[in-house]
Amino acid sequence: MLFAYSAAAQNYVATTSADSSNAEIGVKFYNRTLYYPGNAADNPVLVHITIRNTGVDTLRFKLADDRIFSVDFKAVDVKNKQLPQTDYLIRKRTTSQTVYFREIALEPGEEYSFVENLKDYLDISEASIYYVTASFYPELYRNKSKTLTSRRLTLEVRPNPSAATSTYIPVESGTESILQPEEISPDKVVEQTIIARQQGTWDKFFLYMDIESILKNNSTRSRKYNTSSADERAEMLRQFKADLMQSRIDTDIVSIPRKFEIESTNYTQTQGTVKVLEWFNYQTYKEKKRYTYYVRQRDGIWQIYDYSVDNLGTEPLD
């Protein structure tokens, strides 16, 4: 493999080559969203990479125009099994070609950033929790004598939606319209969810519910879920929904209020809470409770991902 300069090298005063004593690599997710296996183009795992000069002299390093010759990623799952490299990466690095690069110079305290798709490097074919580290080669991939290694990122890859849901497509009762979540406000999301429960329409009840997050709010279930395979997770989600529908677990979220009243709604661009007063009728009295629904926005859609309940005492029946 040949390495070629895209420009003639320049002379610097008080310069130094990048190594762990004078430079560091920082990584974080870029525009973090929900991640699913495969489909690198439509569901990328974008990682924001920053090279920072932590020394006192001008820092100089090479950066390939094709970042595959400057950057590497490694990832292991919860069972410490390492993810394989993609065929795309292997083909790129084993094909004889000229690799063009630039020489970057950073003054003390300066940094240089770029974004890479993790799925171009690693074959993410199953849902799991992965622990990811990035490596940067200041002298390009062929020369690994100096390597900068990042801190570890935790990546959660969820089962594909088709595997995590029921085998049928929810359809609006009495029509042929497929149910789709809409871009409505958090209070409307909660209101429609409660009304759906009152009407016994489970598809509408689950429409704005992040079932996976609610399942994982229980520490025992979460541990089991995180160490399960993609197929096992899909079955756990299916069984969890079935248990909710039978009121066998998490009975507070599926209890049917006689009436309810939105008390307050507070939210930012991505997170929020909706407090609701709910009344439940019994034979000789009614019980009043305050539900706090925790919501978050993903791709313009608000979802309920957690809840809490405060008992406010009893009242006589009307």
PDB file of C-alpha atoms in Angstrom:
ATOM      1  CA  MET A   1       0.000   0.000   0.000  1.00  0.00           C
ATOM      2  CA  LEU A   2       1.326   3.411  -0.906  1.00  0.00           C
ATOM      3  CA  PHE A   3       0.987   6.577   1.148  1.00  0.00           C
ATOM      4  CA  ALA A   4       1.190   9.863  -0.694  1.00  0.00           C
ATOM      5  CA  TYR A   5       1.372  13.454   0.459  1.00  0.00           C
ATOM      6  CA  SER A   6      -1.398  15.694  -0.807  1.00  0.00           C
ATOM      7  CA  ALA A   7       0.797  18.696  -0.096  1.00  0.00           C
ATOM      8  CA  ALA A   8       4.463  19.252   0.584  1.00  0.00           C
ATOM      9  CA  ALA A   9       5.487  19.037   4.225  1.00  0.00           C
ATOM     10  CA  GLN A  10       5.979  22.367   5.966  1.00  0.00           C
ATOM     11  CA  ASN A  11       8.595  23.353   8.514  1.00  0.00           C
ATOM     12  CA  TYR A  12       7.261  24.175  11.977  1.00  0.00           C
ATOM     13  CA  VAL A  13       8.917  25.824  14.920  1.00  0.00           C
ATOM     14  CA  ALA A  14       8.703  23.904  18.210  1.00  0.00           C
ATOM     15  CA  THR A  15       6.610  21.093  16.779  1.00  0.00           C
ATOM     16  CA  THR A  16       5.985  17.630  18.108  1.00  0.00           C
ATOM     17  CA  SER A  17       4.352  14.439  16.825  1.00  0.00           C
ATOM     18  CA  ALA A  18       1.122  13.296  18.406  1.00  0.00           C
ATOM     19  CA  ASP A  19       1.310  10.680  21.153  1.00  0.00           C
ATOM     20  CA  SER A  20      -0.444   9.987  24.440  1.00  0.00           C
ATOM     21  CA  SER A  21       1.720  12.525  26.291  1.00  0.00           C
ATOM     22  CA  ASN A  22       0.646  15.554  24.249  1.00  0.00           C
ATOM     23  CA  ALA A  23      -2.610  14.612  22.535  1.00  0.00           C
ATOM     24  CA  GLU A  24      -5.873  12.899  23.309  1.00  0.00           C
ATOM     25  CA  ILE A  25      -8.829  11.558  21.387  1.00  0.00           C
ATOM     26  CA  GLY A  26     -12.353  12.323  22.582  1.00  0.00           C
ATOM     27  CA  VAL A  27     -15.443  10.507  21.323  1.00  0.00           C
ATOM     28  CA  LYS A  28     -19.192  10.932  21.776  1.00  0.00           C
ATOM     29  CA  PHE A  29     -22.320  10.000  19.856  1.00  0.00           C
ATOM     30  CA  TYR A  30     -23.350  12.535  17.242  1.00  0.00           C
ATOM     31  CA  ASN A  31     -27.097  13.265  17.052  1.00  0.00           C
ATOM     32  CA  ARG A  32     -27.803  10.280  19.265  1.00  0.00           C
ATOM     33  CA  THR A  33     -30.960   8.370  18.386  1.00  0.00           C
ATOM     34  CA  LEU A  34     -32.335   4.817  18.521  1.00  0.00           C
ATOM     35  CA  TYR A  35     -29.893   2.312  17.033  1.00  0.00           C
ATOM     36  CA  TYR A  36     -30.844  -0.972  15.348  1.00  0.00           C
ATOM     37  CA  PRO A  37     -28.770  -3.798  13.791  1.00  0.00           C
ATOM     38  CA  GLY A  38     -27.577  -3.559  10.185  1.00  0.00           C
ATOM     39  CA  ASN A  39     -28.627  -0.895   7.674  1.00  0.00           C
ATOM     40  CA  ALA A  40     -25.538   1.313   7.911  1.00  0.00           C
ATOM     41  CA  ALA A  41     -26.914   3.916   5.516  1.00  0.00           C
ATOM     42  CA  ASP A  42     -30.420   4.428   6.945  1.00  0.00           C
ATOM     43  CA  ASN A  43     -29.596   3.837  10.618  1.00  0.00           C
ATOM     44  CA  PRO A  44     -25.958   4.887  11.092  1.00  0.00           C
ATOM     45  CA  VAL A  45     -24.171   5.059  14.432  1.00  0.00           C
ATOM     46  CA  LEU A  46     -22.466   8.405  14.028  1.00  0.00           C
ATOM     47  CA  VAL A  47     -19.513   9.055  16.340  1.00  0.00           C
ATOM     48  CA  HIS A  48     -18.039  12.533  16.814  1.00  0.00           C
ATOM     49  CA  ILE A  49     -14.242  12.256  17.115  1.00  0.00           C
ATOM     50  CA  THR A  50     -12.017  15.055  18.431  1.00  0.00           C
ATOM     51  CA  ILE A  51      -8.216  15.195  18.405  1.00  0.00           C
ATOM     52  CA  ARG A  52      -6.958  17.684  20.989  1.00  0.00           C
ATOM     53  CA  ASN A  53      -3.502  19.192  21.586  1.00  0.00           C
ATOM     54  CA  THR A  54      -2.860  18.817  25.314  1.00  0.00           C
ATOM     55  CA  GLY A  55       0.823  19.734  25.109  1.00  0.00           C
ATOM     56  CA  VAL A  56       2.745  23.046  25.036  1.00  0.00           C
ATOM     57  CA  ASP A  57       4.101  22.863  21.472  1.00  0.00           C
ATOM     58  CA  THR A  58       2.512  22.794  18.047  1.00  0.00           C
ATOM     59  CA  LEU A  59       1.066  19.332  17.477  1.00  0.00           C
ATOM     60  CA  ARG A  60       1.421  17.735  14.050  1.00  0.00           C
ATOM     61  CA  PHE A  61      -0.230  14.579  12.690  1.00  0.00           C
ATOM     62  CA  LYS A  62      -1.444  13.045   9.424  1.00  0.00           C
ATOM     63  CA  LEU A  63      -5.122  12.651   8.596  1.00  0.00           C
ATOM     64  CA  ALA A  64      -6.207  10.483   5.668  1.00  0.00           C
ATOM     65  CA  ASP A  65      -8.863  11.843   3.326  1.00  0.00           C
ATOM     66  CA  ASP A  66     -10.510   8.430   3.727  1.00  0.00           C
ATOM     67  CA  ARG A  67     -10.713   8.260   7.526  1.00  0.00           C
ATOM     68  CA  ILE A  68     -10.621   4.451   7.487  1.00  0.00           C
ATOM     69  CA  PHE A  69      -6.827   4.808   7.192  1.00  0.00           C
ATOM     70  CA  SER A  70      -6.655   7.024  10.301  1.00  0.00           C
ATOM     71  CA  VAL A  71      -9.288   5.624  12.654  1.00  0.00           C
ATOM     72  CA  ASP A  72     -10.247   2.271  14.127  1.00  0.00           C
ATOM     73  CA  PHE A  73     -13.040   1.044  16.395  1.00  0.00           C
ATOM     74  CA  LYS A  74     -13.294  -1.971  18.653  1.00  0.00           C
ATOM     75  CA  ALA A  75     -16.406  -3.157  20.465  1.00  0.00           C
ATOM     76  CA  VAL A  76     -17.314  -6.026  22.771  1.00  0.00           C
ATOM     77  CA  ASP A  77     -20.729  -7.112  24.006  1.00  0.00           C
ATOM     78  CA  VAL A  78     -21.726  -7.870  27.605  1.00  0.00           C
ATOM     79  CA  LYS A  79     -20.243 -11.353  27.233  1.00  0.00           C
ATOM     80  CA  ASN A  80     -16.920  -9.837  26.095  1.00  0.00           C
ATOM     81  CA  LYS A  81     -17.366 -11.125  22.551  1.00  0.00           C
ATOM     82  CA  GLN A  82     -15.681  -8.822  20.047  1.00  0.00           C
ATOM     83  CA  LEU A  83     -17.566  -7.493  17.043  1.00  0.00           C
ATOM     84  CA  PRO A  84     -16.050  -8.402  13.656  1.00  0.00           C
ATOM     85  CA  GLN A  85     -14.878  -5.804  11.164  1.00  0.00           C
ATOM     86  CA  THR A  86     -17.046  -5.093   8.155  1.00  0.00           C
ATOM     87  CA  ASP A  87     -16.261  -6.508   4.721  1.00  0.00           C
ATOM     88  CA  TYR A  88     -16.177  -2.912   3.510  1.00  0.00           C
ATOM     89  CA  LEU A  89     -13.356  -2.063   5.930  1.00  0.00           C
ATOM     90  CA  ILE A  90     -11.352  -5.204   5.180  1.00  0.00           C
ATOM     91  CA  ARG A  91     -11.671  -4.685   1.429  1.00  0.00           C
ATOM     92  CA  LYS A  92     -10.561  -1.059   1.716  1.00  0.00           C
ATOM     93  CA  ARG A  93      -7.475  -1.864   3.746  1.00  0.00           C
ATOM     94  CA  THR A  94      -6.339  -4.856   1.713  1.00  0.00           C
ATOM     95  CA  THR A  95      -6.736  -3.318  -1.745  1.00  0.00           C
ATOM     96  CA  SER A  96      -3.595  -1.758  -3.187  1.00  0.00           C
ATOM     97  CA  GLN A  97      -4.204   1.966  -3.562  1.00  0.00           C
ATOM     98  CA  THR A  98      -2.747   5.382  -2.978  1.00  0.00           C
ATOM     99  CA  VAL A  99      -3.882   6.903   0.297  1.00  0.00           C
ATOM    100  CA  TYR A 100      -4.007  10.665   0.293  1.00  0.00           C
ATOM    101  CA  PHE A 101      -3.701  12.617   3.496  1.00  0.00           C
ATOM    102  CA  ARG A 102      -3.149  16.058   4.924  1.00  0.00           C
ATOM    103  CA  GLU A 103      -0.807  17.205   7.655  1.00  0.00           C
ATOM    104  CA  ILE A 104      -2.722  18.900  10.449  1.00  0.00           C
ATOM    105  CA  ALA A 105      -1.071  21.332  12.844  1.00  0.00           C
ATOM    106  CA  LEU A 106      -2.773  22.250  16.135  1.00  0.00           C
ATOM    107  CA  GLU A 107      -1.594  24.876  18.564  1.00  0.00           C
ATOM    108  CA  PRO A 108      -1.767  24.154  22.319  1.00  0.00           C
ATOM    109  CA  GLY A 109      -5.402  23.852  23.372  1.00  0.00           C
ATOM    110  CA  GLU A 110      -6.722  23.583  19.811  1.00  0.00           C
ATOM    111  CA  GLU A 111      -8.683  20.603  18.539  1.00  0.00           C
ATOM    112  CA  TYR A 112      -9.817  19.054  15.272  1.00  0.00           C
ATOM    113  CA  SER A 113     -13.085  17.123  14.903  1.00  0.00           C
ATOM    114  CA  PHE A 114     -14.848  14.916  12.366  1.00  0.00           C
ATOM    115  CA  VAL A 115     -17.700  12.393  12.313  1.00  0.00           C
ATOM    116  CA  GLU A 116     -17.551   8.693  11.355  1.00  0.00           C
ATOM    117  CA  ASN A 117     -20.176   5.974  10.985  1.00  0.00           C
ATOM    118  CA  LEU A 118     -19.330   3.129  13.365  1.00  0.00           C
ATOM    119  CA  LYS A 119     -21.199   0.696  11.103  1.00  0.00           C
ATOM    120  CA  ASP A 120     -18.625   1.299   8.350  1.00  0.00           C
ATOM    121  CA  TYR A 121     -16.066  -0.263  10.689  1.00  0.00           C
ATOM    122  CA  LEU A 122     -17.907  -2.910  12.707  1.00  0.00           C
ATOM    123  CA  ASP A 123     -20.525  -5.458  11.708  1.00  0.00           C
ATOM    124  CA  ILE A 124     -23.414  -4.780  14.106  1.00  0.00           C
ATOM    125  CA  SER A 125     -25.822  -7.572  13.239  1.00  0.00           C
ATOM    126  CA  GLU A 126     -27.457  -8.240  16.617  1.00  0.00           C
ATOM    127  CA  ALA A 127     -29.178  -6.201  19.277  1.00  0.00           C
ATOM    128  CA  SER A 128     -27.118  -5.945  22.466  1.00  0.00           C
ATOM    129  CA  ILE A 129     -25.201  -3.607  24.748  1.00  0.00           C
ATOM    130  CA  TYR A 130     -21.753  -2.882  23.304  1.00  0.00           C
ATOM    131  CA  TYR A 131     -18.694  -1.179  24.780  1.00  0.00           C
ATOM    132  CA  VAL A 132     -16.887   0.791  22.098  1.00  0.00           C
ATOM    133  CA  THR A 133     -13.417   2.340  21.986  1.00  0.00           C
ATOM    134  CA  ALA A 134     -11.875   4.367  19.175  1.00  0.00           C
ATOM    135  CA  SER A 135      -8.233   4.467  18.111  1.00  0.00           C
ATOM    136  CA  PHE A 136      -6.491   7.178  16.115  1.00  0.00           C
ATOM    137  CA  TYR A 137      -3.258   6.637  14.179  1.00  0.00           C
ATOM    138  CA  PRO A 138      -1.264   9.909  13.898  1.00  0.00           C
ATOM    139  CA  GLU A 139       0.984   8.301  11.246  1.00  0.00           C
ATOM    140  CA  LEU A 140      -1.880   6.469   9.471  1.00  0.00           C
ATOM    141  CA  TYR A 141      -3.077   2.886   9.719  1.00  0.00           C
ATOM    142  CA  ARG A 142       0.101   1.248   8.422  1.00  0.00           C
ATOM    143  CA  ASN A 143       2.193   2.792  11.197  1.00  0.00           C
ATOM    144  CA  LYS A 144       0.734   1.894  14.588  1.00  0.00           C
ATOM    145  CA  SER A 145       3.792   2.739  16.637  1.00  0.00           C
ATOM    146  CA  LYS A 146       1.852   5.687  18.054  1.00  0.00           C
ATOM    147  CA  THR A 147      -1.819   5.181  18.780  1.00  0.00           C
ATOM    148  CA  LEU A 148      -4.309   7.336  20.664  1.00  0.00           C
ATOM    149  CA  THR A 149      -7.111   5.381  22.361  1.00  0.00           C
ATOM    150  CA  SER A 150     -10.375   6.883  23.546  1.00  0.00           C
ATOM    151  CA  ARG A 151     -12.435   6.268  26.636  1.00  0.00           C
ATOM    152  CA  ARG A 152     -15.186   3.683  26.362  1.00  0.00           C
ATOM    153  CA  LEU A 153     -18.631   4.469  24.963  1.00  0.00           C
ATOM    154  CA  THR A 154     -21.688   2.381  25.832  1.00  0.00           C
ATOM    155  CA  LEU A 155     -23.799   1.638  22.763  1.00  0.00           C
ATOM    156  CA  GLU A 156     -27.281   0.150  23.080  1.00  0.00           C
ATOM    157  CA  VAL A 157     -28.518  -1.516  19.913  1.00  0.00           C
ATOM    158  CA  ARG A 158     -32.207  -2.404  20.075  1.00  0.00           C
ATOM    159  CA  PRO A 159     -33.997  -5.200  18.250  1.00  0.00           C
ATOM    160  CA  ASN A 160     -35.411  -4.145  14.917  1.00  0.00           C
ATOM    161  CA  PRO A 161     -38.944  -2.817  15.449  1.00  0.00           C
ATOM    162  CA  SER A 162     -40.409  -5.659  13.408  1.00  0.00           C
ATOM    163  CA  ALA A 163     -38.870  -8.183  15.799  1.00  0.00           C
ATOM    164  CA  ALA A 164     -39.877  -6.369  18.972  1.00  0.00           C
ATOM    165  CA  THR A 165     -43.557  -5.967  18.192  1.00  0.00           C
ATOM    166  CA  SER A 166     -46.416  -8.357  17.604  1.00  0.00           C
ATOM    167  CA  THR A 167     -46.698 -10.289  14.389  1.00  0.00           C
ATOM    168  CA  TYR A 168     -49.619  -8.243  13.128  1.00  0.00           C
ATOM    169  CA  ILE A 169     -49.807  -4.581  12.113  1.00  0.00           C
ATOM    170  CA  PRO A 170     -52.107  -2.526  14.366  1.00  0.00           C
ATOM    171  CA  VAL A 171     -55.060  -1.205  12.379  1.00  0.00           C
ATOM    172  CA  GLU A 172     -57.628   1.415  13.332  1.00  0.00           C
ATOM    173  CA  SER A 173     -60.822  -0.308  14.454  1.00  0.00           C
ATOM    174  CA  GLY A 174     -63.493  -0.256  11.756  1.00  0.00           C
ATOM    175  CA  THR A 175     -61.133   1.018   9.067  1.00  0.00           C
ATOM    176  CA  GLU A 176     -58.129  -0.177   7.096  1.00  0.00           C
ATOM    177  CA  SER A 177     -55.897   2.666   8.327  1.00  0.00           C
ATOM    178  CA  ILE A 178     -52.631   1.520   9.904  1.00  0.00           C
ATOM    179  CA  LEU A 179     -52.070   3.079  13.329  1.00  0.00           C
ATOM    180  CA  GLN A 180     -49.118   5.460  13.288  1.00  0.00           C
ATOM    181  CA  PRO A 181     -47.905   7.724  16.132  1.00  0.00           C
ATOM    182  CA  GLU A 182     -48.374  11.401  15.410  1.00  0.00           C
ATOM    183  CA  GLU A 183     -46.326  14.472  16.315  1.00  0.00           C
ATOM    184  CA  ILE A 184     -48.560  15.598  19.161  1.00  0.00           C
ATOM    185  CA  SER A 185     -47.697  17.291  22.462  1.00  0.00           C
ATOM    186  CA  PRO A 186     -46.747  15.299  25.603  1.00  0.00           C
ATOM    187  CA  ASP A 187     -50.075  16.007  27.360  1.00  0.00           C
ATOM    188  CA  LYS A 188     -51.987  14.766  24.299  1.00  0.00           C
ATOM    189  CA  VAL A 189     -49.820  11.624  24.219  1.00  0.00           C
ATOM    190  CA  VAL A 190     -50.710  10.860  27.841  1.00  0.00           C
ATOM    191  CA  GLU A 191     -54.357  11.777  27.334  1.00  0.00           C
ATOM    192  CA  GLN A 192     -54.735   9.488  24.313  1.00  0.00           C
ATOM    193  CA  THR A 193     -52.942   6.660  26.148  1.00  0.00           C
ATOM    194  CA  ILE A 194     -55.297   6.847  29.144  1.00  0.00           C
ATOM    195  CA  ILE A 195     -58.395   7.080  26.935  1.00  0.00           C
ATOM    196  CA  ALA A 196     -57.174   4.048  24.967  1.00  0.00           C
ATOM    197  CA  ARG A 197     -56.945   2.119  28.238  1.00  0.00           C
ATOM    198  CA  GLN A 198     -60.441   3.211  29.241  1.00  0.00           C
ATOM    199  CA  GLN A 199     -61.732   1.995  25.883  1.00  0.00           C
ATOM    200  CA  GLY A 200     -59.767  -1.261  26.045  1.00  0.00           C
ATOM    201  CA  THR A 201     -57.938  -0.623  22.745  1.00  0.00           C
ATOM    202  CA  TRP A 202     -54.510  -2.109  23.437  1.00  0.00           C
ATOM    203  CA  ASP A 203     -52.902  -1.123  20.129  1.00  0.00           C
ATOM    204  CA  LYS A 204     -53.664   2.527  20.816  1.00  0.00           C
ATOM    205  CA  PHE A 205     -52.527   2.120  24.431  1.00  0.00           C
ATOM    206  CA  PHE A 206     -49.100   0.837  23.351  1.00  0.00           C
ATOM    207  CA  LEU A 207     -48.791   3.301  20.450  1.00  0.00           C
ATOM    208  CA  TYR A 208     -46.915   5.960  22.466  1.00  0.00           C
ATOM    209  CA  MET A 209     -45.378   3.590  24.999  1.00  0.00           C
ATOM    210  CA  ASP A 210     -41.649   2.771  25.060  1.00  0.00           C
ATOM    211  CA  ILE A 211     -42.233  -0.785  26.225  1.00  0.00           C
ATOM    212  CA  GLU A 212     -38.555  -1.688  26.263  1.00  0.00           C
ATOM    213  CA  SER A 213     -37.697   1.167  28.646  1.00  0.00           C
ATOM    214  CA  ILE A 214     -40.614   0.367  30.948  1.00  0.00           C
ATOM    215  CA  LEU A 215     -39.543  -3.283  31.046  1.00  0.00           C
ATOM    216  CA  LYS A 216     -35.991  -2.211  31.946  1.00  0.00           C
ATOM    217  CA  ASN A 217     -37.137   0.082  34.762  1.00  0.00           C
ATOM    218  CA  ASN A 218     -37.144  -3.052  36.891  1.00  0.00           C
ATOM    219  CA  SER A 219     -33.503  -3.877  37.752  1.00  0.00           C
ATOM    220  CA  THR A 220     -33.984  -7.658  37.677  1.00  0.00           C
ATOM    221  CA  ARG A 221     -35.693  -7.579  34.279  1.00  0.00           C
ATOM    222  CA  SER A 222     -33.107  -5.126  32.980  1.00  0.00           C
ATOM    223  CA  ARG A 223     -30.151  -7.368  33.881  1.00  0.00           C
ATOM    224  CA  LYS A 224     -31.773 -10.353  32.201  1.00  0.00           C
ATOM    225  CA  TYR A 225     -32.701  -8.303  29.134  1.00  0.00           C
ATOM    226  CA  ASN A 226     -29.211  -6.824  28.705  1.00  0.00           C
ATOM    227  CA  THR A 227     -27.563 -10.247  28.705  1.00  0.00           C
ATOM    228  CA  SER A 228     -30.055 -11.854  26.324  1.00  0.00           C
ATOM    229  CA  SER A 229     -29.763 -12.452  22.591  1.00  0.00           C
ATOM    230  CA  ALA A 230     -31.836 -10.525  20.072  1.00  0.00           C
ATOM    231  CA  ASP A 231     -34.380 -13.349  19.773  1.00  0.00           C
ATOM    232  CA  GLU A 232     -34.631 -13.687  23.550  1.00  0.00           C
ATOM    233  CA  ARG A 233     -35.190  -9.955  23.898  1.00  0.00           C
ATOM    234  CA  ALA A 234     -37.955  -9.982  21.312  1.00  0.00           C
ATOM    235  CA  GLU A 235     -39.663 -12.803  23.206  1.00  0.00           C
ATOM    236  CA  MET A 236     -39.250 -10.937  26.515  1.00  0.00           C
ATOM    237  CA  LEU A 237     -40.921  -7.842  25.040  1.00  0.00           C
ATOM    238  CA  ARG A 238     -43.762  -9.912  23.608  1.00  0.00           C
ATOM    239  CA  GLN A 239     -44.324 -11.669  26.931  1.00  0.00           C
ATOM    240  CA  PHE A 240     -44.090  -8.387  28.847  1.00  0.00           C
ATOM    241  CA  LYS A 241     -46.872  -6.870  26.744  1.00  0.00           C
ATOM    242  CA  ALA A 242     -48.971  -9.999  27.207  1.00  0.00           C
ATOM    243  CA  ASP A 243     -48.482  -9.834  30.991  1.00  0.00           C
ATOM    244  CA  LEU A 244     -49.487  -6.160  31.002  1.00  0.00           C
ATOM    245  CA  MET A 245     -52.651  -6.974  29.082  1.00  0.00           C
ATOM    246  CA  GLN A 246     -53.478  -9.644  31.692  1.00  0.00           C
ATOM    247  CA  SER A 247     -52.656  -7.244  34.586  1.00  0.00           C
ATOM    248  CA  ARG A 248     -50.096  -9.713  35.920  1.00  0.00           C
ATOM    249  CA  ILE A 249     -47.303  -7.119  36.347  1.00  0.00           C
ATOM    250  CA  ASP A 250     -46.953  -3.320  36.610  1.00  0.00           C
ATOM    251  CA  THR A 251     -50.641  -3.086  37.395  1.00  0.00           C
ATOM    252  CA  ASP A 252     -50.512   0.679  38.055  1.00  0.00           C
ATOM    253  CA  ILE A 253     -49.818   1.523  34.408  1.00  0.00           C
ATOM    254  CA  VAL A 254     -52.724  -0.597  33.147  1.00  0.00           C
ATOM    255  CA  SER A 255     -55.288   0.281  35.834  1.00  0.00           C
ATOM    256  CA  ILE A 256     -58.412   1.866  34.379  1.00  0.00           C
ATOM    257  CA  PRO A 257     -59.355   5.229  35.929  1.00  0.00           C
ATOM    258  CA  ARG A 258     -63.017   6.222  36.222  1.00  0.00           C
ATOM    259  CA  LYS A 259     -61.969   9.758  35.346  1.00  0.00           C
ATOM    260  CA  PHE A 260     -58.751  11.742  35.025  1.00  0.00           C
ATOM    261  CA  GLU A 261     -57.536  15.328  34.840  1.00  0.00           C
ATOM    262  CA  ILE A 262     -54.266  16.667  33.409  1.00  0.00           C
ATOM    263  CA  GLU A 263     -52.727  18.596  36.305  1.00  0.00           C
ATOM    264  CA  SER A 264     -49.516  19.971  34.758  1.00  0.00           C
ATOM    265  CA  THR A 265     -47.181  19.513  31.810  1.00  0.00           C
ATOM    266  CA  ASN A 266     -43.505  20.507  31.745  1.00  0.00           C
ATOM    267  CA  TYR A 267     -41.072  19.708  28.988  1.00  0.00           C
ATOM    268  CA  THR A 268     -37.966  20.787  27.101  1.00  0.00           C
ATOM    269  CA  GLN A 269     -37.143  19.912  23.493  1.00  0.00           C
ATOM    270  CA  THR A 270     -36.418  16.284  24.382  1.00  0.00           C
ATOM    271  CA  GLN A 271     -37.636  15.462  27.918  1.00  0.00           C
ATOM    272  CA  GLY A 272     -40.767  16.141  29.921  1.00  0.00           C
ATOM    273  CA  THR A 273     -43.238  15.148  32.635  1.00  0.00           C
ATOM    274  CA  VAL A 274     -47.013  15.091  32.631  1.00  0.00           C
ATOM    275  CA  LYS A 275     -48.802  14.966  35.997  1.00  0.00           C
ATOM    276  CA  VAL A 276     -52.317  13.537  35.965  1.00  0.00           C
ATOM    277  CA  LEU A 277     -54.919  13.188  38.719  1.00  0.00           C
ATOM    278  CA  GLU A 278     -56.775   9.895  38.343  1.00  0.00           C
ATOM    279  CA  TRP A 279     -59.758   8.491  40.247  1.00  0.00           C
ATOM    280  CA  PHE A 280     -60.513   4.770  40.642  1.00  0.00           C
ATOM    281  CA  ASN A 281     -63.937   3.601  41.811  1.00  0.00           C
ATOM    282  CA  TYR A 282     -64.449   0.779  44.286  1.00  0.00           C
ATOM    283  CA  GLN A 283     -67.662  -0.523  45.878  1.00  0.00           C
ATOM    284  CA  THR A 284     -67.943   1.994  48.710  1.00  0.00           C
ATOM    285  CA  TYR A 285     -65.305   4.643  47.909  1.00  0.00           C
ATOM    286  CA  LYS A 286     -63.055   6.039  45.205  1.00  0.00           C
ATOM    287  CA  GLU A 287     -59.294   6.335  45.354  1.00  0.00           C
ATOM    288  CA  LYS A 288     -57.412   9.395  44.130  1.00  0.00           C
ATOM    289  CA  LYS A 289     -53.875   9.121  42.761  1.00  0.00           C
ATOM    290  CA  ARG A 290     -51.352  11.375  41.056  1.00  0.00           C
ATOM    291  CA  TYR A 291     -49.587   9.751  38.118  1.00  0.00           C
ATOM    292  CA  THR A 292     -46.369  11.307  36.820  1.00  0.00           C
ATOM    293  CA  TYR A 293     -45.636  10.185  33.272  1.00  0.00           C
ATOM    294  CA  TYR A 294     -42.051  10.682  32.067  1.00  0.00           C
ATOM    295  CA  VAL A 295     -41.820  11.335  28.335  1.00  0.00           C
ATOM    296  CA  ARG A 296     -39.076  11.934  25.801  1.00  0.00           C
ATOM    297  CA  GLN A 297     -39.012  12.861  22.154  1.00  0.00           C
ATOM    298  CA  ARG A 298     -37.419  10.699  19.478  1.00  0.00           C
ATOM    299  CA  ASP A 299     -37.623  11.729  15.816  1.00  0.00           C
ATOM    300  CA  GLY A 300     -40.468  14.134  16.562  1.00  0.00           C
ATOM    301  CA  ILE A 301     -42.590  11.586  18.490  1.00  0.00           C
ATOM    302  CA  TRP A 302     -43.138  11.796  22.245  1.00  0.00           C
ATOM    303  CA  GLN A 303     -43.122   8.471  24.120  1.00  0.00           C
ATOM    304  CA  ILE A 304     -43.857   7.445  27.704  1.00  0.00           C
ATOM    305  CA  TYR A 305     -40.777   5.686  29.063  1.00  0.00           C
ATOM    306  CA  ASP A 306     -41.429   5.680  32.830  1.00  0.00           C
ATOM    307  CA  TYR A 307     -44.048   6.602  35.415  1.00  0.00           C
ATOM    308  CA  SER A 308     -44.562   6.993  39.160  1.00  0.00           C
ATOM    309  CA  VAL A 309     -47.682   6.966  41.323  1.00  0.00           C
ATOM    310  CA  ASP A 310     -48.554   8.888  44.505  1.00  0.00           C
ATOM    311  CA  ASN A 311     -51.583   7.862  46.559  1.00  0.00           C
ATOM    312  CA  LEU A 312     -53.675  10.887  47.563  1.00  0.00           C
ATOM    313  CA  GLY A 313     -56.196   9.116  49.762  1.00  0.00           C
ATOM    314  CA  THR A 314     -59.824   8.142  49.339  1.00  0.00           C
ATOM    315  CA  GLU A 315     -63.040  10.043  48.679  1.00  0.00           C
ATOM    316  CA  PRO A 316     -66.716   9.111  48.979  1.00  0.00           C
ATOM    317  CA  LEU A 317     -68.470   7.961  45.855  1.00  0.00           C
ATOM    318  CA  ASP A 318     -70.487  10.591  43.984  1.00  0.00           C
TER     319      ASP A 318
END
